mmCIF file of C-alpha atoms in Angstrom:
data_model
loop_
_atom_site.group_PDB
_atom_site.id
_atom_site.type_symbol
_atom_site.label_atom_id
_atom_site.label_comp_id
_atom_site.label_asym_id
_atom_site.label_seq_id
_atom_site.Cartn_x
_atom_site.Cartn_y
_atom_site.Cartn_z
ATOM 1 C CA MET A 1 106.446 86.165 78.603
ATOM 2 C CA VAL A 2 102.861 86.179 77.314
ATOM 3 C CA ASP A 3 101.770 84.507 80.553
ATOM 4 C CA LEU A 4 103.607 87.147 82.563
ATOM 5 C CA ARG A 5 101.877 89.932 80.649
ATOM 6 C CA LEU A 6 98.496 88.350 81.243
ATOM 7 C CA GLN A 7 99.279 88.214 84.953
ATOM 8 C CA VAL A 8 100.133 91.905 84.951
ATOM 9 C CA VAL A 9 96.944 92.821 83.084
ATOM 10 C CA ALA A 10 94.839 90.745 85.452
ATOM 11 C CA ALA A 11 96.527 92.257 88.491
ATOM 12 C CA VAL A 12 96.134 95.823 87.241
ATOM 13 C CA MET A 13 92.464 95.272 86.376
ATOM 14 C CA GLY A 14 91.875 93.779 89.796
ATOM 15 C CA ALA A 15 93.601 96.706 91.441
ATOM 16 C CA ALA A 16 91.468 99.148 89.455
ATOM 17 C CA LEU A 17 88.296 97.411 90.599
ATOM 18 C CA ALA A 18 89.517 97.455 94.176
ATOM 19 C CA THR A 19 90.287 101.149 93.853
ATOM 20 C CA ALA A 20 86.785 101.919 92.666
ATOM 21 C CA ALA A 21 85.279 99.918 95.496
ATOM 22 C CA ALA A 22 87.549 101.396 98.149
ATOM 23 C CA GLY A 23 87.132 104.963 96.990
ATOM 24 C CA SER A 24 83.345 104.756 96.527
ATOM 25 C CA GLY A 25 83.696 107.567 94.020
ATOM 26 C CA GLN A 26 85.171 109.892 96.650
ATOM 27 C CA PHE A 27 88.921 109.419 96.448
ATOM 28 C CA GLU A 28 90.988 108.194 93.500
ATOM 29 C CA PHE A 29 93.720 106.000 94.945
ATOM 30 C CA GLN A 30 95.518 105.171 91.707
ATOM 31 C CA GLU A 31 98.274 107.680 90.907
ATOM 32 C CA ALA A 32 97.357 109.720 94.007
ATOM 33 C CA THR A 33 99.784 112.572 94.644
ATOM 34 C CA VAL A 34 100.900 113.870 98.035
ATOM 35 C CA ASP A 35 98.841 117.024 97.498
ATOM 36 C CA ALA A 36 95.731 114.984 96.616
ATOM 37 C CA ILE A 37 96.290 112.742 99.639
ATOM 38 C CA GLN A 38 96.511 115.696 102.015
ATOM 39 C CA LEU A 39 93.418 117.236 100.423
ATOM 40 C CA GLY A 40 91.614 113.939 101.000
ATOM 41 C CA PHE A 41 92.729 113.912 104.632
ATOM 42 C CA ARG A 42 91.438 117.462 105.163
ATOM 43 C CA SER A 43 88.123 116.837 103.404
ATOM 44 C CA GLY A 44 87.503 113.596 105.288
ATOM 45 C CA SER A 45 87.303 111.498 102.096
ATOM 46 C CA LEU A 46 90.504 109.618 102.994
ATOM 47 C CA THR A 47 92.278 108.194 106.017
ATOM 48 C CA SER A 48 95.846 106.996 106.374
ATOM 49 C CA THR A 49 94.484 103.579 107.312
ATOM 50 C CA ALA A 50 92.509 103.300 104.058
ATOM 51 C CA LEU A 51 95.552 104.456 102.097
ATOM 52 C CA VAL A 52 97.862 101.907 103.708
ATOM 53 C CA ARG A 53 95.306 99.150 103.080
ATOM 54 C CA PHE A 54 95.184 100.147 99.413
ATOM 55 C CA TYR A 55 98.968 99.965 99.014
ATOM 56 C CA LEU A 56 99.187 96.678 100.929
ATOM 57 C CA ASP A 57 96.581 95.293 98.512
ATOM 58 C CA GLN A 58 98.573 96.597 95.534
ATOM 59 C CA ILE A 59 101.682 94.889 96.883
ATOM 60 C CA ALA A 60 99.815 91.627 97.446
ATOM 61 C CA ARG A 61 98.462 91.713 93.879
ATOM 62 C CA LEU A 62 101.487 92.885 91.924
ATOM 63 C CA ASN A 63 104.577 92.006 93.924
ATOM 64 C CA PRO A 64 104.524 88.234 93.265
ATOM 65 C CA LEU A 65 105.327 89.175 89.675
ATOM 66 C CA LEU A 66 107.204 92.496 89.884
ATOM 67 C CA ARG A 67 109.268 91.735 93.016
ATOM 68 C CA ALA A 68 109.667 95.418 93.853
ATOM 69 C CA VAL A 69 108.961 95.101 97.584
ATOM 70 C CA ILE A 70 111.214 92.931 99.736
ATOM 71 C CA GLU A 71 109.221 93.252 102.981
ATOM 72 C CA VAL A 72 106.145 95.052 104.330
ATOM 73 C CA ASN A 73 106.064 96.657 107.752
ATOM 74 C CA PRO A 74 103.875 94.680 110.182
ATOM 75 C CA ASP A 75 103.329 97.952 112.074
ATOM 76 C CA ALA A 76 102.233 100.014 109.043
ATOM 77 C CA LEU A 77 98.522 99.905 109.906
ATOM 78 C CA ALA A 78 99.251 100.851 113.506
ATOM 79 C CA GLN A 79 101.315 103.825 112.305
ATOM 80 C CA ALA A 80 98.475 104.823 109.977
ATOM 81 C CA ALA A 81 95.946 104.647 112.809
ATOM 82 C CA ARG A 82 98.220 106.849 114.937
ATOM 83 C CA ALA A 83 98.440 109.395 112.102
ATOM 84 C CA ASP A 84 94.638 109.402 111.774
ATOM 85 C CA ALA A 85 94.291 109.974 115.523
ATOM 86 C CA GLU A 86 96.834 112.822 115.460
ATOM 87 C CA ARG A 87 95.012 114.441 112.566
ATOM 88 C CA ALA A 88 91.676 114.218 114.350
ATOM 89 C CA ALA A 89 93.118 115.580 117.591
ATOM 90 C CA SER A 90 94.675 118.542 115.772
ATOM 91 C CA GLY A 91 91.486 119.395 113.927
ATOM 92 C CA GLY A 92 93.200 118.579 110.647
ATOM 93 C CA ARG A 93 96.062 121.021 111.171
ATOM 94 C CA CYS A 94 98.714 118.327 110.755
ATOM 95 C CA ALA A 95 97.296 117.264 107.364
ATOM 96 C CA ALA A 96 100.307 118.604 105.483
ATOM 97 C CA GLY A 97 103.621 117.471 104.060
ATOM 98 C CA LEU A 98 104.162 113.731 104.490
ATOM 99 C CA HIS A 99 102.038 113.294 107.619
ATOM 100 C CA GLY A 100 100.153 109.998 107.252
ATOM 101 C CA VAL A 101 101.699 109.297 103.833
ATOM 102 C CA PRO A 102 103.031 105.728 103.222
ATOM 103 C CA VAL A 103 106.701 105.545 102.177
ATOM 104 C CA LEU A 104 108.775 102.606 100.914
ATOM 105 C CA LEU A 105 112.506 102.675 101.643
ATOM 106 C CA LYS A 106 115.253 100.937 99.722
ATOM 107 C CA ASP A 107 116.480 97.972 101.772
ATOM 108 C CA ASN A 108 119.836 99.582 102.544
ATOM 109 C CA ILE A 109 118.196 102.313 104.668
ATOM 110 C CA ALA A 110 118.077 101.296 108.328
ATOM 111 C CA THR A 111 114.910 101.388 110.411
ATOM 112 C CA LEU A 112 114.823 100.545 114.095
ATOM 113 C CA ASP A 113 111.600 98.552 114.021
ATOM 114 C CA ARG A 114 110.450 95.074 113.025
ATOM 115 C CA LEU A 115 111.709 95.515 109.455
ATOM 116 C CA ASN A 116 115.010 94.008 108.322
ATOM 117 C CA THR A 117 117.784 96.094 106.777
ATOM 118 C CA THR A 118 119.831 93.764 104.581
ATOM 119 C CA ALA A 119 120.798 95.384 101.252
ATOM 120 C CA GLY A 120 118.976 92.387 99.779
ATOM 121 C CA SER A 121 121.442 89.909 101.279
ATOM 122 C CA LEU A 122 120.579 86.822 103.308
ATOM 123 C CA ALA A 123 123.770 87.463 105.308
ATOM 124 C CA LEU A 124 122.127 90.352 107.204
ATOM 125 C CA LEU A 125 118.681 88.806 107.646
ATOM 126 C CA GLY A 126 117.674 89.067 111.298
ATOM 127 C CA SER A 127 120.342 91.613 112.218
ATOM 128 C CA VAL A 128 119.249 94.529 114.408
ATOM 129 C CA VAL A 129 120.316 98.102 113.668
ATOM 130 C CA ARG A 130 121.247 100.542 116.466
ATOM 131 C CA ARG A 131 119.018 103.385 115.279
ATOM 132 C CA ASP A 132 116.969 104.715 112.394
ATOM 133 C CA ALA A 133 118.929 106.031 109.432
ATOM 134 C CA GLY A 134 119.074 109.830 109.381
ATOM 135 C CA VAL A 135 116.547 110.072 106.539
ATOM 136 C CA ALA A 136 114.241 107.515 108.170
ATOM 137 C CA ALA A 137 114.259 109.524 111.404
ATOM 138 C CA ARG A 138 113.316 112.654 109.475
ATOM 139 C CA LEU A 139 110.460 110.819 107.752
ATOM 140 C CA ARG A 140 109.133 109.695 111.124
ATOM 141 C CA ARG A 141 109.338 113.258 112.481
ATOM 142 C CA ALA A 142 107.333 114.384 109.449
ATOM 143 C CA GLY A 143 104.653 111.835 110.383
ATOM 144 C CA ALA A 144 105.177 109.520 107.408
ATOM 145 C CA VAL A 145 104.139 105.866 107.598
ATOM 146 C CA ILE A 146 107.024 103.463 106.941
ATOM 147 C CA LEU A 147 105.250 100.986 104.663
ATOM 148 C CA GLY A 148 108.176 98.608 104.101
ATOM 149 C CA LYS A 149 111.428 98.045 102.253
ATOM 150 C CA ALA A 150 111.974 97.943 98.490
ATOM 151 C CA ASN A 151 114.108 95.378 96.699
ATOM 152 C CA PRO A 152 117.610 96.578 95.710
ATOM 153 C CA SER A 153 120.271 95.089 93.557
ATOM 154 C CA GLU A 154 122.052 93.081 96.256
ATOM 155 C CA TRP A 155 124.622 95.211 98.109
ATOM 156 C CA SER A 156 123.619 98.043 95.732
ATOM 157 C CA ASN A 157 125.496 96.192 92.980
ATOM 158 C CA PHE A 158 128.776 96.353 94.928
ATOM 159 C CA ARG A 159 128.422 92.605 94.416
ATOM 160 C CA PRO A 160 127.914 92.513 90.628
ATOM 161 C CA VAL A 161 124.417 91.171 89.936
ATOM 162 C CA ALA A 162 121.623 91.814 87.452
ATOM 163 C CA SER A 163 119.864 95.143 88.011
ATOM 164 C CA GLY A 164 117.140 94.684 90.600
ATOM 165 C CA TRP A 165 118.165 91.176 91.701
ATOM 166 C CA SER A 166 118.802 90.191 95.295
ATOM 167 C CA ALA A 167 118.960 86.856 97.072
ATOM 168 C CA ARG A 168 116.158 87.949 99.402
ATOM 169 C CA GLY A 169 113.844 89.613 96.929
ATOM 170 C CA GLY A 170 114.470 87.878 93.605
ATOM 171 C CA GLN A 171 114.412 89.739 90.277
ATOM 172 C CA THR A 172 112.555 93.050 90.095
ATOM 173 C CA LEU A 173 110.788 93.505 86.748
ATOM 174 C CA ASN A 174 110.030 96.664 84.791
ATOM 175 C CA PRO A 175 106.220 97.142 85.049
ATOM 176 C CA TYR A 176 105.890 98.651 81.570
ATOM 177 C CA VAL A 177 107.944 96.105 79.613
ATOM 178 C CA LEU A 178 108.648 92.997 81.648
ATOM 179 C CA SER A 179 111.629 92.003 79.516
ATOM 180 C CA ALA A 180 113.231 95.468 79.814
ATOM 181 C CA THR A 181 115.738 96.302 82.513
ATOM 182 C CA PRO A 182 114.420 98.006 85.662
ATOM 183 C CA CYS A 183 117.945 99.511 85.763
ATOM 184 C CA GLY A 184 120.107 100.344 88.729
ATOM 185 C CA SER A 185 120.297 99.235 92.343
ATOM 186 C CA SER A 186 117.239 101.346 93.295
ATOM 187 C CA ALA A 187 115.120 99.350 90.848
ATOM 188 C CA GLY A 188 112.730 98.273 93.613
ATOM 189 C CA PRO A 189 111.795 101.811 94.689
ATOM 190 C CA GLY A 190 111.439 102.873 91.046
ATOM 191 C CA VAL A 191 109.147 99.984 90.116
ATOM 192 C CA ALA A 192 107.144 100.328 93.338
ATOM 193 C CA ALA A 193 106.490 104.002 92.622
ATOM 194 C CA ALA A 194 105.561 103.300 88.998
ATOM 195 C CA ALA A 195 103.173 100.473 89.923
ATOM 196 C CA ASN A 196 101.407 102.382 92.709
ATOM 197 C CA MET A 197 102.739 100.179 95.507
ATOM 198 C CA ALA A 198 103.399 103.231 97.690
ATOM 199 C CA ALA A 199 102.664 106.925 97.675
ATOM 200 C CA VAL A 200 106.383 107.790 97.515
ATOM 201 C CA THR A 201 109.697 105.927 97.788
ATOM 202 C CA LEU A 202 113.325 106.542 98.729
ATOM 203 C CA GLY A 203 116.333 105.256 96.819
ATOM 204 C CA SER A 204 120.080 105.709 97.048
ATOM 205 C CA GLU A 205 122.717 106.414 94.444
ATOM 206 C CA THR A 206 126.443 106.042 94.125
ATOM 207 C CA ASP A 207 126.601 106.087 90.335
ATOM 208 C CA GLY A 208 123.268 106.120 88.486
ATOM 209 C CA SER A 209 121.157 104.109 90.929
ATOM 210 C CA ILE A 210 118.442 106.762 91.315
ATOM 211 C CA LEU A 211 118.615 108.317 87.864
ATOM 212 C CA CYS A 212 118.669 105.123 85.795
ATOM 213 C CA PRO A 213 115.676 103.298 87.370
ATOM 214 C CA SER A 214 113.728 106.563 87.428
ATOM 215 C CA SER A 215 114.281 106.907 83.688
ATOM 216 C CA SER A 216 113.582 103.254 82.884
ATOM 217 C CA ASN A 217 110.388 103.095 84.978
ATOM 218 C CA SER A 218 109.021 106.534 84.045
ATOM 219 C CA VAL A 219 109.172 108.108 87.501
ATOM 220 C CA VAL A 220 110.813 111.235 88.895
ATOM 221 C CA GLY A 221 114.077 110.744 90.759
ATOM 222 C CA ILE A 222 116.116 113.443 92.466
ATOM 223 C CA LYS A 223 119.795 112.733 93.100
ATOM 224 C CA PRO A 224 120.707 115.264 95.810
ATOM 225 C CA THR A 225 124.132 116.849 96.125
ATOM 226 C CA VAL A 226 126.267 114.652 98.381
ATOM 227 C CA GLY A 227 125.571 115.714 101.975
ATOM 228 C CA LEU A 228 122.243 117.380 101.297
ATOM 229 C CA THR A 229 120.659 114.239 102.760
ATOM 230 C CA SER A 230 122.257 112.208 105.539
ATOM 231 C CA ARG A 231 123.881 108.851 104.773
ATOM 232 C CA SER A 232 124.005 107.781 108.440
ATOM 233 C CA GLY A 233 122.420 104.369 108.857
ATOM 234 C CA VAL A 234 122.588 103.627 105.117
ATOM 235 C CA ILE A 235 124.682 100.632 104.046
ATOM 236 C CA PRO A 236 127.498 102.420 102.192
ATOM 237 C CA ILE A 237 129.650 102.071 99.117
ATOM 238 C CA THR A 238 131.671 105.309 99.245
ATOM 239 C CA PRO A 239 131.165 108.534 101.241
ATOM 240 C CA ARG A 240 132.442 110.528 98.280
ATOM 241 C CA GLN A 241 129.414 109.668 96.131
ATOM 242 C CA ASP A 242 126.630 108.037 98.185
ATOM 243 C CA THR A 243 123.417 110.066 98.415
ATOM 244 C CA ILE A 244 119.779 109.388 99.321
ATOM 245 C CA GLY A 245 116.895 110.794 97.285
ATOM 246 C CA PRO A 246 113.204 110.510 96.426
ATOM 247 C CA MET A 247 111.723 108.420 93.629
ATOM 248 C CA CYS A 248 108.110 109.367 92.968
ATOM 249 C CA ARG A 249 105.441 109.598 90.281
ATOM 250 C CA THR A 250 105.506 113.415 89.999
ATOM 251 C CA VAL A 251 107.984 116.252 90.400
ATOM 252 C CA SER A 252 105.797 117.726 93.130
ATOM 253 C CA ASP A 253 105.828 114.506 95.161
ATOM 254 C CA ALA A 254 109.600 114.214 94.853
ATOM 255 C CA VAL A 255 110.041 117.771 96.109
ATOM 256 C CA HIS A 256 107.752 117.149 99.094
ATOM 257 C CA VAL A 257 109.926 114.174 100.029
ATOM 258 C CA LEU A 258 113.142 116.108 99.456
ATOM 259 C CA ASP A 259 111.954 118.845 101.825
ATOM 260 C CA ALA A 260 111.322 116.231 104.519
ATOM 261 C CA ILE A 261 114.712 114.498 104.352
ATOM 262 C CA VAL A 262 117.310 117.245 103.819
ATOM 263 C CA GLY A 263 119.326 118.760 106.652
ATOM 264 C CA TYR A 264 122.196 118.466 109.077
ATOM 265 C CA ASP A 265 122.896 115.182 110.876
ATOM 266 C CA GLU A 266 125.631 114.943 113.505
ATOM 267 C CA LEU A 267 126.175 111.309 112.472
ATOM 268 C CA ASP A 268 127.117 112.495 108.960
ATOM 269 C CA ALA A 269 128.439 115.822 110.165
ATOM 270 C CA GLU A 270 131.121 116.692 107.628
ATOM 271 C CA ALA A 271 129.001 116.161 104.526
ATOM 272 C CA THR A 272 125.672 117.446 105.860
ATOM 273 C CA GLY A 273 127.353 120.388 107.563
ATOM 274 C CA ALA A 274 128.882 121.504 104.271
ATOM 275 C CA ALA A 275 125.736 121.024 102.199
ATOM 276 C CA SER A 276 122.972 122.095 104.585
ATOM 277 C CA LYS A 277 123.887 125.791 104.370
ATOM 278 C CA TYR A 278 122.659 125.710 100.760
ATOM 279 C CA ILE A 279 119.140 124.544 101.650
ATOM 280 C CA PRO A 280 116.877 127.477 100.682
ATOM 281 C CA ARG A 281 115.005 129.241 103.462
ATOM 282 C CA GLY A 282 111.418 128.026 103.237
ATOM 283 C CA GLY A 283 112.397 124.759 101.529
ATOM 284 C CA TYR A 284 112.068 123.567 97.963
ATOM 285 C CA THR A 285 108.282 123.426 97.551
ATOM 286 C CA GLN A 286 108.229 127.211 97.060
ATOM 287 C CA PHE A 287 109.772 126.597 93.637
ATOM 288 C CA LEU A 288 106.918 124.358 92.443
ATOM 289 C CA ARG A 289 105.331 126.735 89.951
ATOM 290 C CA ILE A 290 103.043 125.505 87.196
ATOM 291 C CA ASP A 291 104.358 128.250 84.878
ATOM 292 C CA GLY A 292 107.975 127.792 85.946
ATOM 293 C CA LEU A 293 109.195 127.180 82.390
ATOM 294 C CA ARG A 294 107.373 130.165 80.882
ATOM 295 C CA GLY A 295 109.855 132.282 78.948
ATOM 296 C CA LYS A 296 112.689 129.798 79.415
ATOM 297 C CA ARG A 297 114.861 128.556 76.559
ATOM 298 C CA ILE A 298 115.817 124.858 76.578
ATOM 299 C CA GLY A 299 118.738 123.611 74.514
ATOM 300 C CA VAL A 300 118.350 120.237 72.791
ATOM 301 C CA PRO A 301 121.666 118.902 71.413
ATOM 302 C CA ALA A 302 120.818 117.348 68.057
ATOM 303 C CA VAL A 303 123.459 114.637 68.492
ATOM 304 C CA PHE A 304 121.242 112.868 71.024
ATOM 305 C CA PHE A 305 118.565 112.334 68.365
ATOM 306 C CA GLN A 306 120.733 110.962 65.597
ATOM 307 C CA GLY A 307 120.649 107.320 64.563
ATOM 308 C CA TYR A 308 117.079 106.559 65.653
ATOM 309 C CA ASP A 309 114.354 105.232 63.383
ATOM 310 C CA ASP A 310 111.347 107.332 62.324
ATOM 311 C CA LEU A 311 109.138 105.959 65.110
ATOM 312 C CA HIS A 312 111.533 106.984 67.878
ATOM 313 C CA THR A 313 112.322 110.330 66.248
ATOM 314 C CA ALA A 314 108.614 111.146 66.004
ATOM 315 C CA ALA A 315 108.112 110.260 69.671
ATOM 316 C CA TYR A 316 110.970 112.542 70.742
ATOM 317 C CA GLN A 317 109.614 115.353 68.572
ATOM 318 C CA LYS A 318 106.165 114.952 70.113
ATOM 319 C CA HIS A 319 107.574 115.351 73.633
ATOM 320 C CA LEU A 320 109.670 118.350 72.615
ATOM 321 C CA ASN A 321 106.524 119.973 71.194
ATOM 322 C CA THR A 322 104.728 119.270 74.480
ATOM 323 C CA MET A 323 107.499 121.087 76.350
ATOM 324 C CA ARG A 324 107.233 124.011 73.954
#
C-alpha cells in the first residue's frame, strides 16, 4: 500500500507540473469548473483541444493505478477541434453550457461511435449499439466532447462484485484513501471526477450508485427523479428505479450537466413524459445563488453524530460551523 501511495503522489505531482506548463500561467486546468472553462474559451486562454489533451494526460498518468476510466474515445480530439472551430465561427457565442466540455460516461450508457458499451463485461466487448443513449444524444446536441467511458461495477452490480470492479476495467480505487471503498456501481465516474480525469461525468443509479460514490469520493452527485432523465440506451436493471445523473466536483457543474440531459424522450416516453412537465422554465441554473442558504434553517438530527470519537465529532462540528 505504501508503494501505491507513492505512485499516486508521483502521478499527482507530475500532473501538477504538466498543468503549470500547459497553462503557462493563463488557465488553471486542475479543478477547473464549467464556468471557468467557458470563461477561458471566451477570453481565448483555453481551447477544447488543450482541455482534452490535459484530461487524456491525467488519464494516462493516474488511470493505471486508479482504474476509473475503462476506455478513451479515439475521436475525442477531433470532437474538440470541431468545437473550437464552431466557437471561432460563431464569434464565441456558443461558448456556453457544455459546448466543448469533455464528459466521461459510465460504461452502461450507449454511444454510437468507436467506443464500446459493455457495463464492464467482456461479454459485450465489440458489440455495436443502434443509437446514442438519450442522455448521450442530448450531450452531443449541447456540444459536449465525449471523452470516454468510466469503469462501473460490472453489470452495475446486478452481478454481485466488489464496488468498482469489472472484468474489463479491473478494480477502481478511491483516490483519497486507496484502501477505502470507492462505493457503488458508478465508482468510475466518481473517482474520475475527483481525480480530475474529466471536466464532468455521468453515472447511473438504481439504489445508491450515484449517491454512495459521490459521498465516498468527495464529489457532487445528483440522483434525478425517475424519468427526469431518459434511460433509453442505458443497460438497465429496473425501470422503476433506474435514473441517470451528473457526478461532478461542484454543485454548479452538476447543475450545468443536469440542465443539458433532462427532458422528454420518445424512447422512454412514459417516464420522461410524466417527469418532464416538472422541469422549471428556464432550467435549473437559475437557482444557483451564492447566498441561497441565507436565512435558511437546517436541521441536524443529533442521532447521526452519536458514537463517534472526539476526532470525528470535531470534524463534523467544524463543517456545521462552516455551513452556519
